[in-house]
Amino acid sequence: MTEHSLWRFSRALHRAINERQPADLEALLDDDVDWAIYGPVDMFQFFGSRRGKAAVIEVIRQIADNVRVHRFDRESIMLGVDSASSMMRYSLTALDSNKPISVRIAHFAQFRAGRLTNFRVLVDTFDLVEQTVGYPIHLPRMAV
Amino acid sequence: MSAELHRRRVLNFLDAFYGGDTEAALKCCDDDIESMVYLPVELFPHLGPRRGKAAISELMDVHDARYSSRRFEIKFLVVDAERAAGIIDVSFTKRTDGRVLTMPSGLFLTLRRGLITELRSFFDTIDMIAQLTGRDLVGPLLREAGPALRPPELPPSSSGTRANKI
């Protein structure tokens, strides 16, 4: 039974971030990969959209410059033939402050011939930003 | 076979939910459906973990009261015999001022015997709250926090130190 592309991608992604070894990941990216992590790009440079293998490797390098992944727990996972999605809880350390960060993310991946062609990541950015600044964000009392 | 049935059920649910057809939406749901929207409860007290069809109905009532139009576009959907997951672009038109809010939403569903038993929704919460409230949440934080959280002055492709670490 062939291993699902998600598992190879996941191993390579975390190796690229924690060990700064992007070669495995690079081999699993489509040349024209479409990549997006939704979130405030003015606070986190590695959020936003990227296109193409080189741009994705660069954004992974930026992530590796900022955080170390300690663990992740998949709360939900869904595997299709050439697609996958997960909801996960990540435990990270911010490298500049050594501050622990725990954040929930959801990702949606599409593969073609074992290579990643499309990757979308949603992050609970409100929680992430509050942990980053270290205090609660004041929310207006209003009907939304 | 059940995967195809579940795909149709999910599509029917989304059509009904965003179309404001409560009866049709509830027909897609199990009586004990568990629902969860990952958003700050201080701003969204009607969300959080809920159980039963009434929670879905109440959420649709809230949407109907606040938004004159709700639309969705599926960007990604994968379905098997037990679960479904997808990412959809949703848009809401506020009744109060006519502003249109658009945002991606992640969906994770569990299905049993053709009915949705669990529904979890996920958003880029900062963007969603900023659009809903009409307030820039990040800008003031960047100004208050000082250089540690400000974006780098160098273009992304340039080498050098990163100013905006997590």
Short mmCIF file of C-alpha atoms in Angstrom, two decimals:
data_model
loop_
_atom_site.label_atom_id
_atom_site.label_comp_id
_atom_site.label_asym_id
_atom_site.label_seq_id
_atom_site.Cartn_x
_atom_site.Cartn_y
_atom_site.Cartn_z
CA MET A 1 0.00 0.00 0.00
CA THR A 2 1.48 3.32 -1.06
CA GLU A 3 2.02 5.92 1.61
CA HIS A 4 -0.21 8.96 1.24
CA SER A 5 1.58 12.05 -0.03
CA LEU A 6 0.57 13.94 3.11
CA TRP A 7 2.85 11.90 5.33
CA ARG A 8 5.91 12.45 3.16
CA PHE A 9 5.06 16.13 2.90
CA SER A 10 4.52 16.46 6.64
CA ARG A 11 7.87 14.85 7.48
CA ALA A 12 9.69 16.97 4.92
CA LEU A 13 7.98 20.17 6.08
CA HIS A 14 8.97 19.69 9.70
CA ARG A 15 12.50 18.68 8.75
CA ALA A 16 12.78 21.84 6.67
CA ILE A 17 11.60 23.98 9.59
CA ASN A 18 13.37 22.36 12.52
CA GLU A 19 16.56 21.11 10.87
CA ARG A 20 16.75 23.69 8.07
CA GLN A 21 17.02 20.87 5.58
CA PRO A 22 14.67 21.83 2.72
CA ALA A 23 15.91 19.30 0.14
CA ASP A 24 13.27 16.68 0.91
CA LEU A 25 10.54 19.29 0.85
CA GLU A 26 11.78 20.83 -2.36
CA ALA A 27 11.50 17.46 -4.06
CA LEU A 28 7.84 17.22 -3.03
CA LEU A 29 6.79 20.65 -4.33
CA ASP A 30 5.31 21.17 -7.76
CA ASP A 31 7.24 23.78 -9.71
CA ASP A 32 4.11 25.95 -9.84
CA VAL A 33 2.85 25.25 -6.32
CA ASP A 34 0.16 27.63 -5.09
CA TRP A 35 0.64 28.37 -1.37
CA ALA A 36 -1.20 30.58 1.11
CA ILE A 37 -1.17 31.00 4.88
CA TYR A 38 -4.01 33.34 5.79
CA GLY A 39 -3.13 35.88 8.43
CA PRO A 40 -1.78 39.37 9.13
CA VAL A 41 1.17 39.73 6.76
CA ASP A 42 2.18 43.02 8.35
CA MET A 43 2.90 41.19 11.60
CA PHE A 44 4.14 37.87 10.24
CA GLN A 45 6.20 38.09 7.10
CA PHE A 46 5.74 34.42 6.26
CA PHE A 47 1.96 34.69 6.02
CA GLY A 48 0.27 35.46 2.73
CA SER A 49 0.38 33.93 -0.72
CA ARG A 50 3.34 32.49 -2.58
CA ARG A 51 3.65 30.93 -6.01
CA GLY A 52 6.30 28.52 -7.17
CA LYS A 53 8.82 26.24 -5.54
CA ALA A 54 11.49 28.87 -4.85
CA ALA A 55 9.04 31.21 -3.14
CA VAL A 56 7.75 28.42 -0.91
CA ILE A 57 11.25 27.31 0.07
CA GLU A 58 12.01 30.93 0.96
CA VAL A 59 8.90 31.22 3.11
CA ILE A 60 9.80 27.98 4.89
CA ARG A 61 13.21 29.48 5.59
CA GLN A 62 11.47 32.51 7.08
CA ILE A 63 9.33 30.26 9.27
CA ALA A 64 12.45 28.35 10.37
CA ASP A 65 14.07 31.68 11.28
CA ASN A 66 11.15 32.42 13.60
CA VAL A 67 9.89 29.24 15.22
CA ARG A 68 10.73 25.72 16.21
CA VAL A 69 8.03 23.06 16.11
CA HIS A 70 7.93 20.97 19.27
CA ARG A 71 4.90 18.87 18.59
CA PHE A 72 1.64 18.82 16.75
CA ASP A 73 -1.50 16.87 17.46
CA ARG A 74 -3.92 16.15 14.66
CA GLU A 75 -7.41 16.75 15.98
CA SER A 76 -9.02 15.85 12.69
CA ILE A 77 -7.66 14.41 9.48
CA MET A 78 -9.17 13.70 6.11
CA LEU A 79 -7.32 11.92 3.32
CA GLY A 80 -8.52 11.95 -0.26
CA VAL A 81 -6.87 10.31 -3.25
CA ASP A 82 -4.76 13.38 -4.06
CA SER A 83 -5.79 15.68 -1.26
CA ALA A 84 -5.68 15.97 2.49
CA SER A 85 -6.82 18.25 5.25
CA SER A 86 -6.08 18.37 8.94
CA MET A 87 -6.99 20.40 11.95
CA MET A 88 -4.03 20.47 14.29
CA ARG A 89 -2.78 21.95 17.51
CA TYR A 90 0.83 23.07 17.17
CA SER A 91 3.21 23.65 20.05
CA LEU A 92 5.93 26.05 18.95
CA THR A 93 8.71 28.11 20.43
CA ALA A 94 9.36 31.62 19.18
CA LEU A 95 13.09 31.68 18.59
CA ASP A 96 13.72 35.32 19.46
CA SER A 97 11.88 35.32 22.78
CA ASN A 98 11.97 31.61 23.63
CA LYS A 99 8.26 32.03 24.30
CA PRO A 100 6.05 28.94 23.97
CA ILE A 101 3.13 29.29 21.58
CA SER A 102 0.23 26.92 21.15
CA VAL A 103 -1.97 27.52 18.17
CA ARG A 104 -4.67 25.71 16.24
CA ILE A 105 -4.37 25.55 12.48
CA ALA A 106 -6.25 23.90 9.63
CA HIS A 107 -4.57 23.01 6.39
CA PHE A 108 -5.83 21.86 3.03
CA ALA A 109 -3.43 20.25 0.57
CA GLN A 110 -3.71 19.02 -3.00
CA PHE A 111 -1.15 16.79 -4.66
CA ARG A 112 -0.44 15.70 -8.22
CA ALA A 113 1.85 12.75 -8.87
CA GLY A 114 2.97 12.94 -5.26
CA ARG A 115 3.89 16.62 -5.41
CA LEU A 116 2.16 19.45 -3.61
CA THR A 117 0.27 21.70 -6.03
CA ASN A 118 -1.92 23.70 -3.68
CA PHE A 119 -1.68 24.42 0.04
CA ARG A 120 -4.01 26.58 2.11
CA VAL A 121 -3.53 27.16 5.82
CA LEU A 122 -5.96 28.81 8.20
CA VAL A 123 -4.61 29.88 11.56
CA ASP A 124 -6.47 30.96 14.67
CA THR A 125 -4.67 34.25 14.26
CA PHE A 126 -6.46 36.04 17.10
CA ASP A 127 -5.09 33.50 19.55
CA LEU A 128 -1.67 33.62 17.87
CA VAL A 129 -1.45 37.41 18.02
CA GLU A 130 -2.52 37.52 21.67
CA GLN A 131 0.18 35.01 22.56
CA THR A 132 2.72 36.94 20.51
CA VAL A 133 2.08 40.31 22.14
CA GLY A 134 1.57 38.70 25.53
CA TYR A 135 -1.70 40.33 26.53
CA PRO A 136 -5.38 40.11 25.56
CA ILE A 137 -6.58 42.19 22.64
CA HIS A 138 -9.37 44.49 23.68
CA LEU A 139 -12.51 43.70 21.72
CA PRO A 140 -15.27 46.25 21.28
CA ARG A 141 -18.64 45.42 22.74
CA MET A 142 -20.77 45.48 19.67
CA ALA A 143 -23.18 43.27 17.81
CA VAL A 144 -21.38 41.69 14.94
CA MET B 1 -21.47 5.14 -2.64
CA SER B 2 -21.73 6.69 0.82
CA ALA B 3 -18.98 9.14 -0.03
CA GLU B 4 -21.02 10.40 -2.95
CA LEU B 5 -24.13 10.58 -0.77
CA HIS B 6 -22.18 12.52 1.83
CA ARG B 7 -20.77 14.88 -0.78
CA ARG B 8 -24.31 15.67 -1.94
CA ARG B 9 -25.42 16.10 1.68
CA VAL B 10 -22.62 18.54 2.41
CA LEU B 11 -23.37 20.53 -0.74
CA ASN B 12 -27.08 20.58 0.08
CA PHE B 13 -26.33 21.73 3.60
CA LEU B 14 -24.08 24.55 2.44
CA ASP B 15 -26.65 25.66 -0.15
CA ALA B 16 -29.38 25.73 2.49
CA PHE B 17 -27.24 27.24 5.25
CA TYR B 18 -25.97 30.13 3.17
CA GLY B 19 -29.27 30.43 1.31
CA GLY B 20 -31.14 30.91 4.58
CA ASP B 21 -33.33 27.82 4.17
CA THR B 22 -33.38 26.60 7.77
CA GLU B 23 -35.70 23.66 7.17
CA ALA B 24 -33.55 22.29 4.36
CA ALA B 25 -30.36 22.81 6.36
CA LEU B 26 -31.72 20.97 9.38
CA LYS B 27 -32.80 18.05 7.19
CA CYS B 28 -29.11 17.45 6.51
CA CYS B 29 -28.25 17.31 10.21
CA ASP B 30 -28.47 14.64 12.85
CA ASP B 31 -30.69 15.52 15.82
CA ASP B 32 -27.64 15.51 18.11
CA ILE B 33 -25.34 17.43 15.78
CA GLU B 34 -22.35 18.91 17.58
CA SER B 35 -21.25 22.28 16.27
CA MET B 36 -18.25 24.38 17.07
CA VAL B 37 -17.02 27.64 15.60
CA TYR B 38 -13.51 28.60 16.65
CA LEU B 39 -13.93 32.29 17.44
CA PRO B 40 -13.49 34.37 20.63
CA VAL B 41 -16.59 33.75 22.74
CA GLU B 42 -16.44 37.27 24.22
CA LEU B 43 -17.32 38.61 20.80
CA PHE B 44 -19.42 35.70 19.60
CA PRO B 45 -21.41 34.44 22.60
CA HIS B 46 -23.82 32.58 20.31
CA LEU B 47 -21.00 30.39 19.02
CA GLY B 48 -18.65 27.99 20.78
CA PRO B 49 -19.51 24.35 21.41
CA ARG B 50 -23.20 23.63 20.89
CA ARG B 51 -25.35 20.53 20.52
CA GLY B 52 -28.55 19.82 18.64
CA LYS B 53 -30.37 21.20 15.63
CA ALA B 54 -31.56 24.20 17.62
CA ALA B 55 -28.00 25.55 17.66
CA ILE B 56 -27.85 25.46 13.87
CA SER B 57 -31.25 27.09 13.63
CA GLU B 58 -30.27 29.83 16.08
CA LEU B 59 -27.05 30.51 14.22
CA MET B 60 -28.97 30.87 10.98
CA ASP B 61 -31.40 33.22 12.72
CA VAL B 62 -28.49 35.37 13.87
CA HIS B 63 -27.07 35.43 10.37
CA ASP B 64 -30.44 36.32 8.90
CA ALA B 65 -30.88 39.17 11.37
CA ARG B 66 -27.44 40.63 10.70
CA TYR B 67 -26.74 39.94 7.04
CA SER B 68 -28.91 40.64 4.04
CA SER B 69 -26.96 38.28 1.83
CA ARG B 70 -24.77 35.26 2.44
CA ARG B 71 -22.81 33.48 -0.25
CA PHE B 72 -20.19 30.78 -0.46
CA GLU B 73 -17.81 29.39 -3.03
CA ILE B 74 -16.12 26.04 -2.56
CA LYS B 75 -12.36 26.15 -3.03
CA PHE B 76 -11.55 22.71 -1.76
CA LEU B 77 -13.68 19.77 -0.68
CA VAL B 78 -12.75 16.22 0.16
CA VAL B 79 -15.34 13.70 1.31
CA ASP B 80 -15.20 10.05 2.33
CA ALA B 81 -17.63 7.62 3.93
CA GLU B 82 -17.43 9.27 7.35
CA ARG B 83 -16.05 12.78 7.05
CA ALA B 84 -15.73 15.83 4.91
CA ALA B 85 -13.37 18.77 4.97
CA GLY B 86 -13.23 21.84 2.86
CA ILE B 87 -12.29 25.41 2.49
CA ILE B 88 -14.89 27.85 1.24
CA ASP B 89 -14.83 31.55 0.56
CA VAL B 90 -17.80 33.09 2.32
CA SER B 91 -19.24 36.56 1.96
CA PHE B 92 -21.76 38.33 4.15
CA THR B 93 -23.47 41.63 3.47
CA LYS B 94 -24.17 43.51 6.70
CA ARG B 95 -27.69 44.87 7.05
CA THR B 96 -26.54 47.80 9.16
CA ASP B 97 -24.20 49.44 6.68
CA GLY B 98 -24.18 47.29 3.55
CA ARG B 99 -20.53 46.38 3.93
CA VAL B 100 -19.56 43.07 2.36
CA LEU B 101 -17.31 40.83 4.43
CA THR B 102 -15.36 38.14 2.61
CA MET B 103 -13.18 35.51 4.20
CA PRO B 104 -12.05 31.92 3.81
CA SER B 105 -13.60 29.39 6.13
CA GLY B 106 -12.34 25.93 6.94
CA LEU B 107 -14.96 23.25 7.49
CA PHE B 108 -14.59 19.87 9.12
CA LEU B 109 -17.66 17.65 9.18
CA THR B 110 -18.45 14.18 10.43
CA LEU B 111 -21.33 12.28 8.87
CA ARG B 112 -23.23 9.16 9.85
CA ARG B 113 -25.97 7.43 7.88
CA GLY B 114 -26.10 10.35 5.50
CA LEU B 115 -26.51 13.04 8.15
CA ILE B 116 -24.07 15.58 9.54
CA THR B 117 -23.25 14.73 13.14
CA GLU B 118 -20.43 17.19 13.73
CA LEU B 119 -19.63 20.56 12.19
CA ARG B 120 -16.54 22.57 13.01
CA SER B 121 -15.74 25.90 11.39
CA PHE B 122 -12.44 27.68 11.37
CA PHE B 123 -11.41 31.18 10.30
CA ASP B 124 -8.48 33.55 10.06
CA THR B 125 -9.86 35.13 13.21
CA ILE B 126 -7.96 38.43 13.13
CA ASP B 127 -9.16 39.16 9.60
CA MET B 128 -12.71 38.15 10.42
CA ILE B 129 -12.94 40.29 13.55
CA ALA B 130 -11.31 43.25 11.82
CA GLN B 131 -13.86 43.06 9.01
CA LEU B 132 -16.79 42.60 11.35
CA THR B 133 -15.85 45.44 13.65
CA GLY B 134 -14.38 47.69 10.98
CA ARG B 135 -11.30 48.15 13.16
CA ASP B 136 -7.66 47.53 12.42
CA LEU B 137 -6.57 45.15 15.17
CA VAL B 138 -2.97 44.61 14.16
CA GLY B 139 -1.85 48.18 13.39
CA PRO B 140 -2.26 49.47 16.96
CA LEU B 141 -0.49 46.40 18.32
CA LEU B 142 2.45 47.00 16.01
CA ARG B 143 2.65 50.63 17.09
CA GLU B 144 2.40 49.74 20.79
CA ALA B 145 4.81 46.83 20.65
CA GLY B 146 7.55 48.77 18.95
CA PRO B 147 10.17 47.45 16.57
CA ALA B 148 10.01 43.84 17.74
CA LEU B 149 6.70 43.29 15.99
CA ARG B 150 7.02 45.71 13.11
CA PRO B 151 7.41 44.37 9.62
CA PRO B 152 10.91 44.32 8.19
CA GLU B 153 12.01 47.26 6.13
CA LEU B 154 13.88 45.04 3.72
CA PRO B 155 11.97 43.34 0.91
CA PRO B 156 11.21 39.66 1.55
CA SER B 157 13.85 38.43 -0.86
CA SER B 158 16.64 40.36 0.84
CA SER B 159 18.86 38.79 3.40
CA GLY B 160 19.24 40.20 6.85
CA THR B 161 17.62 39.99 10.23
CA ARG B 162 13.92 39.49 10.62
CA ALA B 163 12.15 42.12 12.64
CA ASN B 164 8.80 40.44 13.03
CA LYS B 165 9.38 37.26 14.90
CA ILE B 166 6.55 35.33 16.44
#
